Short mmCIF file of C-alpha atoms in Angstrom, two decimals:
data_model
loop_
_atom_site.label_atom_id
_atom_site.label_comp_id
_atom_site.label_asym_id
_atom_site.label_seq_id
_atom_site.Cartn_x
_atom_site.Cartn_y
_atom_site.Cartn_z
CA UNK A 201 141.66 117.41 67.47
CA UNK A 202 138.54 115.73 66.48
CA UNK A 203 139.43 112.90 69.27
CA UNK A 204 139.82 115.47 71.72
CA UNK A 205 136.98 117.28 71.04
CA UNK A 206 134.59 113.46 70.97
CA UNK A 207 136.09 112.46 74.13
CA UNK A 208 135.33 116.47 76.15
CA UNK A 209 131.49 116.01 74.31
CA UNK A 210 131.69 112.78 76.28
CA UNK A 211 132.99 113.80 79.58
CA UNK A 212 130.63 116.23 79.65
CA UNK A 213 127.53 114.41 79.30
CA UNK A 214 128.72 111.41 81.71
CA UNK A 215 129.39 114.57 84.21
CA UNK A 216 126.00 115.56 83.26
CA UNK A 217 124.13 112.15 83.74
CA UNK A 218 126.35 111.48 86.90
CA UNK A 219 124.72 115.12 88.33
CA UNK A 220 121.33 114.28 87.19
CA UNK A 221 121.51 110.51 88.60
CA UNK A 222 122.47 112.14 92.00
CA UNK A 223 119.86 115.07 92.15
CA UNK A 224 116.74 112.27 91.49
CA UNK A 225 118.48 109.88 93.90
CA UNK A 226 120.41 112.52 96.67
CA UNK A 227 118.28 115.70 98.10
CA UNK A 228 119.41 118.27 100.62
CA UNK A 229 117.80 119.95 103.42
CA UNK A 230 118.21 122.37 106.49
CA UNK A 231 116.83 122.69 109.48
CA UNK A 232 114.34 125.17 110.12
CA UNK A 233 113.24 124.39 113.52
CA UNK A 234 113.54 123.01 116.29
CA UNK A 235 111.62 120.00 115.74
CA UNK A 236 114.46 117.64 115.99
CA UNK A 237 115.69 118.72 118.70
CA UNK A 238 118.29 117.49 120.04
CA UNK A 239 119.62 115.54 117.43
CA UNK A 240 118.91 118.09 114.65
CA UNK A 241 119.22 122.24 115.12
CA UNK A 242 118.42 124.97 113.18
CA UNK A 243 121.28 125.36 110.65
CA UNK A 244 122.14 122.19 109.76
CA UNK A 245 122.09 120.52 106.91
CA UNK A 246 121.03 117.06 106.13
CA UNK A 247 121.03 114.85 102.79
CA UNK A 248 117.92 112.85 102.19
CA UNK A 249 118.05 109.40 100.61
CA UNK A 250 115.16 109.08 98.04
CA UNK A 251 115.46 105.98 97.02
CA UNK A 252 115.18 104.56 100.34
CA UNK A 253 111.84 103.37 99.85
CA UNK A 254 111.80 102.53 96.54
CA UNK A 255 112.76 98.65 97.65
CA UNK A 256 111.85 99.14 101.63
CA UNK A 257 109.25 100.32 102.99
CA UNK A 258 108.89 103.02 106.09
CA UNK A 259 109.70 101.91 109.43
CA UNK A 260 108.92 103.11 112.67
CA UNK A 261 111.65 104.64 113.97
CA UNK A 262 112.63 106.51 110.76
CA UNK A 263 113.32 110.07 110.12
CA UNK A 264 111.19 111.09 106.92
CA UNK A 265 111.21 113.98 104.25
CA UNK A 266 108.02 114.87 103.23
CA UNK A 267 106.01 117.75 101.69
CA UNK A 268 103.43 119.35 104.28
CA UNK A 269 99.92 119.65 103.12
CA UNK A 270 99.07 122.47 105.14
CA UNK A 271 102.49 124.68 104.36
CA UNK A 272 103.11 122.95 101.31
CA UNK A 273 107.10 122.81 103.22
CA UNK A 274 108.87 120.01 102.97
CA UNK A 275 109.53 118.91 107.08
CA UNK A 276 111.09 116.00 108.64
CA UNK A 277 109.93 114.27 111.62
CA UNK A 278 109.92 110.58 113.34
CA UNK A 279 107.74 108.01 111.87
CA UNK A 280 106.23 106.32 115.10
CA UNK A 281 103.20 104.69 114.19
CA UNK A 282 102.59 102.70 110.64
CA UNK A 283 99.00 101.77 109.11
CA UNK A 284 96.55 100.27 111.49
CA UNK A 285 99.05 100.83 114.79
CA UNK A 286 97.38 102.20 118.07
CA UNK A 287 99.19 104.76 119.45
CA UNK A 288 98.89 106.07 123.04
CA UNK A 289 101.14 108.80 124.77
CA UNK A 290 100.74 109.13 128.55
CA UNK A 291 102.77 110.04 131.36
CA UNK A 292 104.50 106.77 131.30
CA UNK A 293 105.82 107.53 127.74
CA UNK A 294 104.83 106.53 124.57
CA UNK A 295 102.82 103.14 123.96
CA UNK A 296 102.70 101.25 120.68
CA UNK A 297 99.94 98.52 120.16
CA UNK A 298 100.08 98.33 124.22
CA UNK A 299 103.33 98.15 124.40
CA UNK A 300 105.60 100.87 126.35
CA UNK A 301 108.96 101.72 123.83
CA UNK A 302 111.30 103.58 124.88
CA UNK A 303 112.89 106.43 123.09
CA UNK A 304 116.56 107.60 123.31
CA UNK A 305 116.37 110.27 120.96
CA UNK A 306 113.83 112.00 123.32
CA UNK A 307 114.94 114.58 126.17
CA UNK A 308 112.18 115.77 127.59
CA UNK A 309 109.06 113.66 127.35
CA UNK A 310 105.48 115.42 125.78
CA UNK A 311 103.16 117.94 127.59
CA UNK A 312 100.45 115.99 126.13
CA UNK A 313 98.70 113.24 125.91
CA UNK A 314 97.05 110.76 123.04
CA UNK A 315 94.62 108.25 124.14
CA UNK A 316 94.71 105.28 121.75
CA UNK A 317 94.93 107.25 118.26
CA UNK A 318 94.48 104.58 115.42
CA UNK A 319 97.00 104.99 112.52
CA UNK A 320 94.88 105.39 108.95
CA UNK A 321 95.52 102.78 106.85
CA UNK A 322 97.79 104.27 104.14
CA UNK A 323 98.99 106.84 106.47
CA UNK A 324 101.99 107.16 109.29
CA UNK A 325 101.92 108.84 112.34
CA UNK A 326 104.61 111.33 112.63
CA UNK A 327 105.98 113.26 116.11
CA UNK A 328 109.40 115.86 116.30
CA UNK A 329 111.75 114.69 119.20
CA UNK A 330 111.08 117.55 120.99
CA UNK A 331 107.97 116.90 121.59
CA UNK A 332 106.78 120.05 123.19
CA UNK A 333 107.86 122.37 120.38
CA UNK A 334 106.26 120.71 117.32
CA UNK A 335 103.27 120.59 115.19
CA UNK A 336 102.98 117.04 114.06
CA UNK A 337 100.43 114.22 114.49
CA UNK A 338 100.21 115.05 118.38
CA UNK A 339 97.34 117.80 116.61
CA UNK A 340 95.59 114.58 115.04
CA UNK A 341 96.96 114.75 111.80
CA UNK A 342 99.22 111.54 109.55
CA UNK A 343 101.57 111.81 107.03
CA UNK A 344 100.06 109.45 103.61
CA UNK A 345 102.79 106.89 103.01
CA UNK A 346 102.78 107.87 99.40
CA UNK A 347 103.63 111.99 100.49
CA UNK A 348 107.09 110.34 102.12
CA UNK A 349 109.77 111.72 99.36
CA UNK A 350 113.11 110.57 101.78
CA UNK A 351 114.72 108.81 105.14
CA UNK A 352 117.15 111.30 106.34
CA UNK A 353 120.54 110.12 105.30
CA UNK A 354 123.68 111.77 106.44
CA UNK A 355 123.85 115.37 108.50
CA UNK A 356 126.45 117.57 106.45
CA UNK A 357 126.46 120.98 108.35
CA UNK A 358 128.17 121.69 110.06
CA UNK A 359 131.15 119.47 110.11
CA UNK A 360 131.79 118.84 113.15
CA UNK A 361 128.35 117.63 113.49
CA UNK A 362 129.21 114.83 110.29
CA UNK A 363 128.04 111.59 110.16
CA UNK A 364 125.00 109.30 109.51
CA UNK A 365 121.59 110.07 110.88
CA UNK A 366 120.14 108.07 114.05
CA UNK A 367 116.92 106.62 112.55
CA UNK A 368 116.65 104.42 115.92
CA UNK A 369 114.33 101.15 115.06
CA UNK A 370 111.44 101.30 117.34
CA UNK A 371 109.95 97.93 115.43
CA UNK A 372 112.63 95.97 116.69
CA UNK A 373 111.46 96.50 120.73
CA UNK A 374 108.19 95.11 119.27
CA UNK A 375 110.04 91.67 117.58
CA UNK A 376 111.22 91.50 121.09
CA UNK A 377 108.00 90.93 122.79
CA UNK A 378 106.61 89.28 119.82
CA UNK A 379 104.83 91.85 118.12
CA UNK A 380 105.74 92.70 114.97
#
C-alpha cells in the first residue's frame, strides 16, 4: 500500500511539473478582432510559443503576442520593421530600407500612407493584415522588443481551421537583394 501510495504522490507531482512546464512555455489566445484578417478571425484560438525568443530573436515577418501599453490587452500583430529599419507605405505597397516586399498575407492594401518612419532602436514596428481595420504602428506607435511575450504558434479553433501559423519571412526578400 505504501508503494502505491509513493508512486500516486509521484505521478501527481510529475503531472503537476509537466502542467506548470507547459503553462510558462505554451500560452493561449483568441481573437478579438479583426486585425488579422484574413488569416486570423474573431473566434479563433491560437497557442503562443513563449520561448520562441528566448534563443532567437524577432523577425520581420513574425506574428507577435504582446501586452498593449495603452489597453494593457495582450494583441497580436505582424512584426514588419526591426530596430533602426526605414519603413515607407505608399501606393506601391510597403517599402523596407528602399526596398518594395511584397506581402501575401495582405488582401487589400492600406488607406494610408507612411513616409519613411524610422524604427526606434529597441523597438519593432508592428501593422494587422488588414490594414484598414487596425490600430497599430500605422498611428506612429512601436512595440519595445522586450514587451514581445510570444510568436504565434499553432491556430487551435476551430478545427477545421488547424494547423501552424503563417509567420511569412519578409527578411528573406531582403537576403535576396543583398540587404540583410
Amino acid at each position: 500500500m505504501r508503494t502505491f501510495m509513493n508512486n500516486l504522490i509521484g505521478l501527481f507531482i510529475l503531472s503537476l511539473l509537466i502542467f506548470l512546464g507547459t503553462r510558462m512555455a505554451v500560452g493561449n489566445y483568441t481573437v478579438s478582432t479583426q486585425d488579422m484578417s484574413p488569416g486570423m478571425e474573431p473566434g479563433q484560438m491560437i497557442m503562443v510559443n513563449k520561448f520562441a525568443y528566448v534563443f532567437d530573436r524577432p523577425d520581420r515577418g513574425d506574428i507577435v503576442y504582446y501586452k498593449s501599453t495603452d489597453s494593457q490587452q495582450y494583441e497580436m500583430k505582424r512584426i514588419i520593421g526591426l530596430p533602426g529599419d526605414v519603413i515607407t507605405i505608399d501606393d506601391a505597397g510597403l517599402h523596407i530600407n528602399g526596398i518594395l516586399v511584397q506581402e501575401p498575407y495582405v488582401k487589400y492594401g492600406a488607406g494610408y500612407q507612411i513616409s519613411k518612419f524610422q524604427v526606434p532602436l529597441g523597438s519593432c514596428l508592428v501593422l494587422s493584415d488588414n490594414r484598414n481595420y487596425t490600430d497599430d504602428s500605422s498611428l506612429e506607435w512601436t512595440v519595445r522588443v522586450d514587451d514581445i511575450e510570444g510568436r504565434a504558434w499553432v491556430l487551435t479553433w476551430p478545427p477545421d481551421r488547424w494547423g501552424m501559423v503563417s509567420n511569412y519571412s519578409l527578411s528573406s526578400q531582403l537576403a535576396a537583394v543583398g540587404l540583410y
